[in-house]
PDB file of N, CA and C in Angstrom:
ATOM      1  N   UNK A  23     -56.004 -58.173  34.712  1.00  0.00           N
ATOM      2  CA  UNK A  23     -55.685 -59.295  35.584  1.00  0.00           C
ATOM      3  C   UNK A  23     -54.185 -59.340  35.882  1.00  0.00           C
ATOM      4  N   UNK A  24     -53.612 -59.288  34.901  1.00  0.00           N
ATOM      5  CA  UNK A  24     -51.679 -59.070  35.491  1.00  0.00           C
ATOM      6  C   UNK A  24     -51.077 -58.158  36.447  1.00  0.00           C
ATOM      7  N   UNK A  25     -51.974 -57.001  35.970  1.00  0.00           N
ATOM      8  CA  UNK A  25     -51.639 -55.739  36.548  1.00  0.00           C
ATOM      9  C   UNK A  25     -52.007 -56.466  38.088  1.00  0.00           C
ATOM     10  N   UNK A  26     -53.084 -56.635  38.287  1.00  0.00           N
ATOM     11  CA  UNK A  26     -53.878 -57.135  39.574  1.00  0.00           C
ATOM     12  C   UNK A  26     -52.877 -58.135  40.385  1.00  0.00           C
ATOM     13  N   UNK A  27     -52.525 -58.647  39.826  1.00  0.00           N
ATOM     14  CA  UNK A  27     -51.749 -60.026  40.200  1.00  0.00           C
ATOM     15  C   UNK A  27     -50.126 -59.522  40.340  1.00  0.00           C
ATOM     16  N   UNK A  28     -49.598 -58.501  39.853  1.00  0.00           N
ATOM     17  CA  UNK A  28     -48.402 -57.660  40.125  1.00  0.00           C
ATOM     18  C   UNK A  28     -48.769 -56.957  41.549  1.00  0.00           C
ATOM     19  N   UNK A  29     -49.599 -56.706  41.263  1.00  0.00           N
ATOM     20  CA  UNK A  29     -50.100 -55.588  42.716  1.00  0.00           C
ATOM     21  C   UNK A  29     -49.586 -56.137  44.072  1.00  0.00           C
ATOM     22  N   UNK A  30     -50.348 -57.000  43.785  1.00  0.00           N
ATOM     23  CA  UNK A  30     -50.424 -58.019  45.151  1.00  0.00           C
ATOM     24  C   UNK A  30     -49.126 -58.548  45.345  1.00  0.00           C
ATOM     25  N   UNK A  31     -48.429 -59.263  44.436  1.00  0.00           N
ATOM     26  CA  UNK A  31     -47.128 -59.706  44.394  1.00  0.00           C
ATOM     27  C   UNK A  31     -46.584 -58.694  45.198  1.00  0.00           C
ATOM     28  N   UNK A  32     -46.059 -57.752  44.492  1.00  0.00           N
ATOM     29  CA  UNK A  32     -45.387 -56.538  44.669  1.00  0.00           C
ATOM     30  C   UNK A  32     -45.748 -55.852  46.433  1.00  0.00           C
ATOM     31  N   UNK A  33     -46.709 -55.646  46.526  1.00  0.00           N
ATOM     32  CA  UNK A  33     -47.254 -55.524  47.783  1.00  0.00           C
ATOM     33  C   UNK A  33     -46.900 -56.157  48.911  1.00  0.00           C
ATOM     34  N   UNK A  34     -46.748 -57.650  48.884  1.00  0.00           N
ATOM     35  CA  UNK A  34     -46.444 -58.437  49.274  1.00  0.00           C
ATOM     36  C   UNK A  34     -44.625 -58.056  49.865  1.00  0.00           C
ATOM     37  N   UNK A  35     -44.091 -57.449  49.198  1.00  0.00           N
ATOM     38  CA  UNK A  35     -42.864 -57.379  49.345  1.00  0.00           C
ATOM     39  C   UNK A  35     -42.352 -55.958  49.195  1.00  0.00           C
ATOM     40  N   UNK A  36     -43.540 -55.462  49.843  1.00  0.00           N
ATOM     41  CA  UNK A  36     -43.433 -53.741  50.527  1.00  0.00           C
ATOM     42  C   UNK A  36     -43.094 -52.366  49.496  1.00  0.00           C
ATOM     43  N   UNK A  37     -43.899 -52.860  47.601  1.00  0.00           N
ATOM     44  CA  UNK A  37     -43.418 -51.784  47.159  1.00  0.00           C
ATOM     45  C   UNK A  37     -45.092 -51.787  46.432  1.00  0.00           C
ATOM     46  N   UNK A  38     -44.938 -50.689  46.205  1.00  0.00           N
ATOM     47  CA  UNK A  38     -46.611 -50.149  45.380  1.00  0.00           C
ATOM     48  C   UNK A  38     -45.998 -51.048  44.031  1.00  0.00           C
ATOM     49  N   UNK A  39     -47.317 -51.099  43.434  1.00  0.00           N
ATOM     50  CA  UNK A  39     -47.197 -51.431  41.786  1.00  0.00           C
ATOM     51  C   UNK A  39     -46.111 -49.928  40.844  1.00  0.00           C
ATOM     52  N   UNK A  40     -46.603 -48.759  40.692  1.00  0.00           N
ATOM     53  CA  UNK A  40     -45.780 -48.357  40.262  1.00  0.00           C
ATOM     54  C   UNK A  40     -44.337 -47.814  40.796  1.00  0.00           C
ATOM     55  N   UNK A  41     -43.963 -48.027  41.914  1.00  0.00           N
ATOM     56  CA  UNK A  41     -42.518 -48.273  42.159  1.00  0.00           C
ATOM     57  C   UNK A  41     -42.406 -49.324  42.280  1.00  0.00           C
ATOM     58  N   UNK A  42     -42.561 -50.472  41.654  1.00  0.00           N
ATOM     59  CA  UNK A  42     -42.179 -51.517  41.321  1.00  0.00           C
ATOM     60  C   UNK A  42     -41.463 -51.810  39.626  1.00  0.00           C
ATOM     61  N   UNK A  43     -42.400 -51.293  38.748  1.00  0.00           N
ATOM     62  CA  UNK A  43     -42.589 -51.518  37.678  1.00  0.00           C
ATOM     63  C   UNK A  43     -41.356 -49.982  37.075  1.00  0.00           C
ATOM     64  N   UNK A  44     -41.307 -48.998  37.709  1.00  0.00           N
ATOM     65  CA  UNK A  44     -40.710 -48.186  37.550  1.00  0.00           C
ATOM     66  C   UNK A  44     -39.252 -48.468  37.827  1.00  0.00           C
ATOM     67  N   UNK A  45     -39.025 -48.962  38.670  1.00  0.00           N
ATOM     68  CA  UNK A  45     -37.490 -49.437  39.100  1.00  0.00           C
ATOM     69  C   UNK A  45     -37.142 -50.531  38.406  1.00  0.00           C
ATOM     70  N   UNK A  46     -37.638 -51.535  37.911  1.00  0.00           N
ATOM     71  CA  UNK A  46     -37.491 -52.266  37.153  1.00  0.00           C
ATOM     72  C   UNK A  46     -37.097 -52.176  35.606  1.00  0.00           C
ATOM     73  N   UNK A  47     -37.466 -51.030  35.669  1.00  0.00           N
ATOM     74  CA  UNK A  47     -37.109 -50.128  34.502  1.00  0.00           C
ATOM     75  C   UNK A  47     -36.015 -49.346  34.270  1.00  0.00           C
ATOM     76  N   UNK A  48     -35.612 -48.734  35.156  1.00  0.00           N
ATOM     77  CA  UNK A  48     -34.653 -47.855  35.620  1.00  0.00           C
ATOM     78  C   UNK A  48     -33.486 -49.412  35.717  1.00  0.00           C
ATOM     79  N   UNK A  49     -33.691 -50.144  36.301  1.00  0.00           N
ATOM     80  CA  UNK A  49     -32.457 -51.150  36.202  1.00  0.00           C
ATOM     81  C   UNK A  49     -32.310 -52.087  35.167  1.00  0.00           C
ATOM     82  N   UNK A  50     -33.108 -51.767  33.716  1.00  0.00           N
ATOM     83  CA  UNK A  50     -33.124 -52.233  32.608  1.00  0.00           C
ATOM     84  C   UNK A  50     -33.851 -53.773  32.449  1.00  0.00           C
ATOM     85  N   UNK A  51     -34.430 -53.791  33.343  1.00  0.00           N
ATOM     86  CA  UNK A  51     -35.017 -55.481  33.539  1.00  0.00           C
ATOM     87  C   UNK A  51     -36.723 -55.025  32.452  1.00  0.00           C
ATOM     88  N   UNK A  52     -36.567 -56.191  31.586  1.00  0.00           N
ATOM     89  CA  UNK A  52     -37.054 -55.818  30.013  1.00  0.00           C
ATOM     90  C   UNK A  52     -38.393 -56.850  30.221  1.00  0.00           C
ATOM     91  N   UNK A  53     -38.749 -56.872  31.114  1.00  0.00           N
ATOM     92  CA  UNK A  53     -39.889 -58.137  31.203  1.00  0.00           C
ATOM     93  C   UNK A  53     -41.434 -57.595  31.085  1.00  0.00           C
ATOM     94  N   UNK A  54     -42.064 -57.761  29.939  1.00  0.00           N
ATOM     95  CA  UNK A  54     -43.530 -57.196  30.005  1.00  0.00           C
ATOM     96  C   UNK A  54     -44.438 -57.962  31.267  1.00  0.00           C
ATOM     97  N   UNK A  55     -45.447 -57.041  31.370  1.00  0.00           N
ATOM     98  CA  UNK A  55     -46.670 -57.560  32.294  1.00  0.00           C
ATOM     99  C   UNK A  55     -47.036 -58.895  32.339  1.00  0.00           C
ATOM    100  N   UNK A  56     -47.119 -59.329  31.485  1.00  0.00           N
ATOM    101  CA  UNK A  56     -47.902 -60.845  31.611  1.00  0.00           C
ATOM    102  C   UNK A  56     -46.680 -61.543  32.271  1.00  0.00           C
ATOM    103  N   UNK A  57     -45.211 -61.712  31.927  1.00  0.00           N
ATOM    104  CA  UNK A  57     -44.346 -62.595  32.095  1.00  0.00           C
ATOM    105  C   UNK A  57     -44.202 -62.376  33.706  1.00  0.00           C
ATOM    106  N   UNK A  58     -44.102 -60.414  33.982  1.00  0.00           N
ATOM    107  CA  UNK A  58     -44.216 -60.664  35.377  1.00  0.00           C
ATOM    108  C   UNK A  58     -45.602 -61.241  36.419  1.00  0.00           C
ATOM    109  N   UNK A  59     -46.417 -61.404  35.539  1.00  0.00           N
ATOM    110  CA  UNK A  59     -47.713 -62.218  36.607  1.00  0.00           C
ATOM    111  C   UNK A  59     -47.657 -63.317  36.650  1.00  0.00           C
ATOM    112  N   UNK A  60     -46.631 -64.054  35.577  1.00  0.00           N
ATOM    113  CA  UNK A  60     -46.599 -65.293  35.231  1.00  0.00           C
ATOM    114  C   UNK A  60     -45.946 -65.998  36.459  1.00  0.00           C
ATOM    115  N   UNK A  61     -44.413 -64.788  36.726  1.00  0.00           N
ATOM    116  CA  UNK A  61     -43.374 -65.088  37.774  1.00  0.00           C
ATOM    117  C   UNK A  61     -43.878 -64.780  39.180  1.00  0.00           C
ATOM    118  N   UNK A  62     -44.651 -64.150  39.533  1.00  0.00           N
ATOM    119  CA  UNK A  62     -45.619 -64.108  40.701  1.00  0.00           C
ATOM    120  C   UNK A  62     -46.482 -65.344  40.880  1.00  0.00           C
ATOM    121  N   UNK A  63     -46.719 -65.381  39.851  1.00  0.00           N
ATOM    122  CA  UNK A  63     -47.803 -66.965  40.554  1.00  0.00           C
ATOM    123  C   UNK A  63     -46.564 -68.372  40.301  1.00  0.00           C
ATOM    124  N   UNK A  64     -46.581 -68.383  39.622  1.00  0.00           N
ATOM    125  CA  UNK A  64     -45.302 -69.893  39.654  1.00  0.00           C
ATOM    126  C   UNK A  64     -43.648 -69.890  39.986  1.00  0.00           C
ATOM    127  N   UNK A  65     -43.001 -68.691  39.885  1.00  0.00           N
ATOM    128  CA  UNK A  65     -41.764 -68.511  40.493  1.00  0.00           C
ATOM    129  C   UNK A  65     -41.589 -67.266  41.783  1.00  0.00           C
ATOM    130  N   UNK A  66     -42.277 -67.575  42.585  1.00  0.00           N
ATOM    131  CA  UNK A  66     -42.353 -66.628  43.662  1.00  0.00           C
ATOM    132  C   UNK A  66     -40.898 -66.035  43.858  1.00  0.00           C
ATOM    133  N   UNK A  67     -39.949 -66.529  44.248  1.00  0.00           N
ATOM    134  CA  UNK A  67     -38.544 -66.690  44.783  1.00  0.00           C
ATOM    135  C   UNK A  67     -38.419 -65.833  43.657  1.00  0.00           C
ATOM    136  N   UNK A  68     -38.435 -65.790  42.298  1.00  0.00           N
ATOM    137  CA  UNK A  68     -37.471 -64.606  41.224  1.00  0.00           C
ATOM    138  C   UNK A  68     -38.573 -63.619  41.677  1.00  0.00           C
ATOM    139  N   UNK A  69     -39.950 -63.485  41.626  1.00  0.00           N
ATOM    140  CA  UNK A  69     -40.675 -62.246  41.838  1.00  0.00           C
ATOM    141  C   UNK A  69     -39.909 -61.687  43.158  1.00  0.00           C
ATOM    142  N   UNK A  70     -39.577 -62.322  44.192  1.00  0.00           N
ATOM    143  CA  UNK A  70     -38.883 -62.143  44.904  1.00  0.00           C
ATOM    144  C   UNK A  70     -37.617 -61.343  44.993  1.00  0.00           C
ATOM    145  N   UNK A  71     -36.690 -62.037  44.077  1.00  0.00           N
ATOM    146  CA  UNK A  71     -35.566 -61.206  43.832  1.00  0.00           C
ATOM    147  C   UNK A  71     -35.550 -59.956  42.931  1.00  0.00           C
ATOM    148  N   UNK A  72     -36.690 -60.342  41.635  1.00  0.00           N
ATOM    149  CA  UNK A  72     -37.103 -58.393  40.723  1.00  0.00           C
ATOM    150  C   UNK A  72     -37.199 -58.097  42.041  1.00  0.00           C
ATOM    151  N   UNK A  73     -38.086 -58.107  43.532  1.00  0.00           N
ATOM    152  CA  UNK A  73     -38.788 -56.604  44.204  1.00  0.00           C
ATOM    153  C   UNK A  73     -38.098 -56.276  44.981  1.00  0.00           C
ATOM    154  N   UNK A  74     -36.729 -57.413  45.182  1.00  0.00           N
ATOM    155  CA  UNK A  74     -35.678 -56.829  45.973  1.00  0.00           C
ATOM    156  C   UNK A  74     -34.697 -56.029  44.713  1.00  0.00           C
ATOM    157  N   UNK A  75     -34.518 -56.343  43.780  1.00  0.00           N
ATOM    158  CA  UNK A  75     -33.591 -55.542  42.642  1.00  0.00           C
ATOM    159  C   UNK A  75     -34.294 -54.081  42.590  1.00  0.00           C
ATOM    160  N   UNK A  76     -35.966 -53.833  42.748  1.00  0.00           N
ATOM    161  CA  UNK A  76     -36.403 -52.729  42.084  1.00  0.00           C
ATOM    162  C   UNK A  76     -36.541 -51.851  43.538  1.00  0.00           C
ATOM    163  N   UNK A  77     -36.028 -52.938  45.089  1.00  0.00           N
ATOM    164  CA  UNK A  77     -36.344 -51.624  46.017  1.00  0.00           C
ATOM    165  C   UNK A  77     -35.271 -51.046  46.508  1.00  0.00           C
ATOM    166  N   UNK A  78     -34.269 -52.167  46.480  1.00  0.00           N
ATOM    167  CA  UNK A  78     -32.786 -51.043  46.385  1.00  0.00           C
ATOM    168  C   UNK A  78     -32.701 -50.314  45.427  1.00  0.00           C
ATOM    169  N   UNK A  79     -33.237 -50.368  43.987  1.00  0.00           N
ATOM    170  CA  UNK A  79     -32.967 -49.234  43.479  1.00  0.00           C
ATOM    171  C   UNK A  79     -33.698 -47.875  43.725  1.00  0.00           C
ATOM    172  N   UNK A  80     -34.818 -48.605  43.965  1.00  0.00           N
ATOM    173  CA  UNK A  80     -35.231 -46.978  44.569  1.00  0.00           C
ATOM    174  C   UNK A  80     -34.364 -46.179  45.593  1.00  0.00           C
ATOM    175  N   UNK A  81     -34.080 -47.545  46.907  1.00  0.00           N
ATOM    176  CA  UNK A  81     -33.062 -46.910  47.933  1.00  0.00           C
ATOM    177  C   UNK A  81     -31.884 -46.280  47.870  1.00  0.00           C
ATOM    178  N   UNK A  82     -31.564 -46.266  46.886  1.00  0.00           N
ATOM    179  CA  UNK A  82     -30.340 -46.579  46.534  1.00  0.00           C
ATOM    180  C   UNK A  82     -29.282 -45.604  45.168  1.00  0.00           C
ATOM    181  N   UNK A  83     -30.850 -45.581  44.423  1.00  0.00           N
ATOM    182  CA  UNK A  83     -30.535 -45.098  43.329  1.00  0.00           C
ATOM    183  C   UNK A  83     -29.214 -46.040  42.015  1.00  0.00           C
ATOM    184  N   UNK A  84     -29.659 -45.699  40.958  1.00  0.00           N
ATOM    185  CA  UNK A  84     -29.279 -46.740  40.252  1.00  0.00           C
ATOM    186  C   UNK A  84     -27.596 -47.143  40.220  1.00  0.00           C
ATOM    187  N   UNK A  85     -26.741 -46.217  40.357  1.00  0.00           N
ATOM    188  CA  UNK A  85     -25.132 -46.434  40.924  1.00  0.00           C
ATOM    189  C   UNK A  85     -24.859 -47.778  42.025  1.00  0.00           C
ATOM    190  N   UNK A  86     -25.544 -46.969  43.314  1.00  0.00           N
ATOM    191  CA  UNK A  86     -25.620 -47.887  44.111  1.00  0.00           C
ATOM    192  C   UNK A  86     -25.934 -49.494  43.837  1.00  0.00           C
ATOM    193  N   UNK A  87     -27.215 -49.361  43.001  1.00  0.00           N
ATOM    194  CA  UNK A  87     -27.967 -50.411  43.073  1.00  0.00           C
ATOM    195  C   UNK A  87     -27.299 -51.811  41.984  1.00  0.00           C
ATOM    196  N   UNK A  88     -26.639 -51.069  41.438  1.00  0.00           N
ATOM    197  CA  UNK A  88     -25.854 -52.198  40.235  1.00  0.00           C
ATOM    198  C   UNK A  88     -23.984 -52.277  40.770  1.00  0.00           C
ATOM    199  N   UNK A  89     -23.426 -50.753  41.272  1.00  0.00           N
ATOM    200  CA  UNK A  89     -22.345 -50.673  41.237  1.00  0.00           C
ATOM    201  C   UNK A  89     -21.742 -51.424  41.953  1.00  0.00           C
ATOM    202  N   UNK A  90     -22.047 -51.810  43.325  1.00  0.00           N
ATOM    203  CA  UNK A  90     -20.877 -52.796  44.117  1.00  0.00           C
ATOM    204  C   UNK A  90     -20.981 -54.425  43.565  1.00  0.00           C
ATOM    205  N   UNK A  91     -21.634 -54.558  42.549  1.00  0.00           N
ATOM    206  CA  UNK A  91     -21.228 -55.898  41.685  1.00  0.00           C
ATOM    207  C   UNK A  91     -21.903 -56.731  42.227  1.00  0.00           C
ATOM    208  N   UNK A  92     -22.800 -56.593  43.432  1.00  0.00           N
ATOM    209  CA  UNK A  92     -23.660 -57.934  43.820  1.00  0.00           C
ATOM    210  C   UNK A  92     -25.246 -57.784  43.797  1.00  0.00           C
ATOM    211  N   UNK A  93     -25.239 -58.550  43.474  1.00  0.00           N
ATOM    212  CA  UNK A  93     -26.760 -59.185  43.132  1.00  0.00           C
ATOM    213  C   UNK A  93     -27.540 -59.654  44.093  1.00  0.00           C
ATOM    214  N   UNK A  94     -29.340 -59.304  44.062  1.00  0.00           N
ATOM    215  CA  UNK A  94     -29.758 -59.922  45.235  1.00  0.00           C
ATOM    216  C   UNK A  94     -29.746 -61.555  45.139  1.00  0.00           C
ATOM    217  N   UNK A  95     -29.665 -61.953  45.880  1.00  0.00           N
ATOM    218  CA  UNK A  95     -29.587 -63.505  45.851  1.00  0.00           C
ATOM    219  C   UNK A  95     -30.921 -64.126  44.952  1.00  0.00           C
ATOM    220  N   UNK A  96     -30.412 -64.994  44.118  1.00  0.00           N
ATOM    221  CA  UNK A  96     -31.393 -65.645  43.071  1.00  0.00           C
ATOM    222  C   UNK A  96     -31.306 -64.853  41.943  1.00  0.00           C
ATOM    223  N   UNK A  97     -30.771 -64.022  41.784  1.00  0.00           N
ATOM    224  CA  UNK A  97     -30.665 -62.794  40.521  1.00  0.00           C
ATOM    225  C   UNK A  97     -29.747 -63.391  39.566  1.00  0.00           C
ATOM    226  N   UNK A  98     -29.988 -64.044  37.952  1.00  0.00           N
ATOM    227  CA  UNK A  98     -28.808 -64.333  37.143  1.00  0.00           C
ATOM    228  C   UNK A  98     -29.038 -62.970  36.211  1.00  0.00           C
ATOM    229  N   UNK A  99     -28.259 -62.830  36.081  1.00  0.00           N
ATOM    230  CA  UNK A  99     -28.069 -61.770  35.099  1.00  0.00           C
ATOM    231  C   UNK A  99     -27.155 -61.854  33.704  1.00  0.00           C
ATOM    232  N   UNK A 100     -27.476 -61.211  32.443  1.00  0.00           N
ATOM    233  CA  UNK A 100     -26.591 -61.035  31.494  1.00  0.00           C
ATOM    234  C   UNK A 100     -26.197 -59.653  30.699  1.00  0.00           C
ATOM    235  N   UNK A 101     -25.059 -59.497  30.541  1.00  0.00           N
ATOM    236  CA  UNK A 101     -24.874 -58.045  29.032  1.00  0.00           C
ATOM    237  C   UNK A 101     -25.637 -58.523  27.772  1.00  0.00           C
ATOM    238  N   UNK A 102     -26.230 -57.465  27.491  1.00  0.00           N
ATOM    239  CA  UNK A 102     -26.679 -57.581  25.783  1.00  0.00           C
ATOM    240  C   UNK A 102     -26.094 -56.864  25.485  1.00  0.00           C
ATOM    241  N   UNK A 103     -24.996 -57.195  24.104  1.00  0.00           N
ATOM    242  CA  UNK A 103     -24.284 -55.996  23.446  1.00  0.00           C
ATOM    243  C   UNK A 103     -24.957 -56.246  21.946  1.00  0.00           C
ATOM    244  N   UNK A 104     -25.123 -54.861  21.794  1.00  0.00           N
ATOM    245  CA  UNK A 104     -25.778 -54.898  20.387  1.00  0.00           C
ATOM    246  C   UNK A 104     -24.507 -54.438  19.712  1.00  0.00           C
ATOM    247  N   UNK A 105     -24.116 -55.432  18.418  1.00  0.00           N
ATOM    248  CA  UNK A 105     -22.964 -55.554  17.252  1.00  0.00           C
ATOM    249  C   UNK A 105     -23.595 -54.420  15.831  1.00  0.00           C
TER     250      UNK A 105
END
């Protein structure tokens, strides 16, 4: 059912399920399946901004996609530094 419900999300905003889930990866965004079906059905607008984060990176490749310092709109982001 998540997977299902990613699909469509994702679809919705012009990327297959696995270049979705793949770029999302590649740009270190750590969110399992359920949380992203969760954000598809009740926070459209962030599912929104992951499928714009995961399709410039495809476009883009990952330099591009993080390096000029801006974010797609609605995107908060943080460093995890492990001590």
């Amino acid at each position: 059912l998540w997977i299902n419900r990613i699909t469509a999300a994702s679809q919705e905003h012009g990327l297959k399920y696995p270049a979705f889930i793949v770029n999302l990866i590649k740009c270190q965004v750590e969110l399992n399946r359920k949380v992203l079906a969760d954000l598809a059905i009740y926070e459209p607008k962030t599912f929104k901004s992951l499928a714009a984060l995961a399709k410039r990176r495809r476009q883009e490749g990952f330099a591009a996609a993080l390096g000029d310092g801006k974010e797609p709109e609605g995107i908060f982001s943080r460093v995890v530094q492990d001590h």
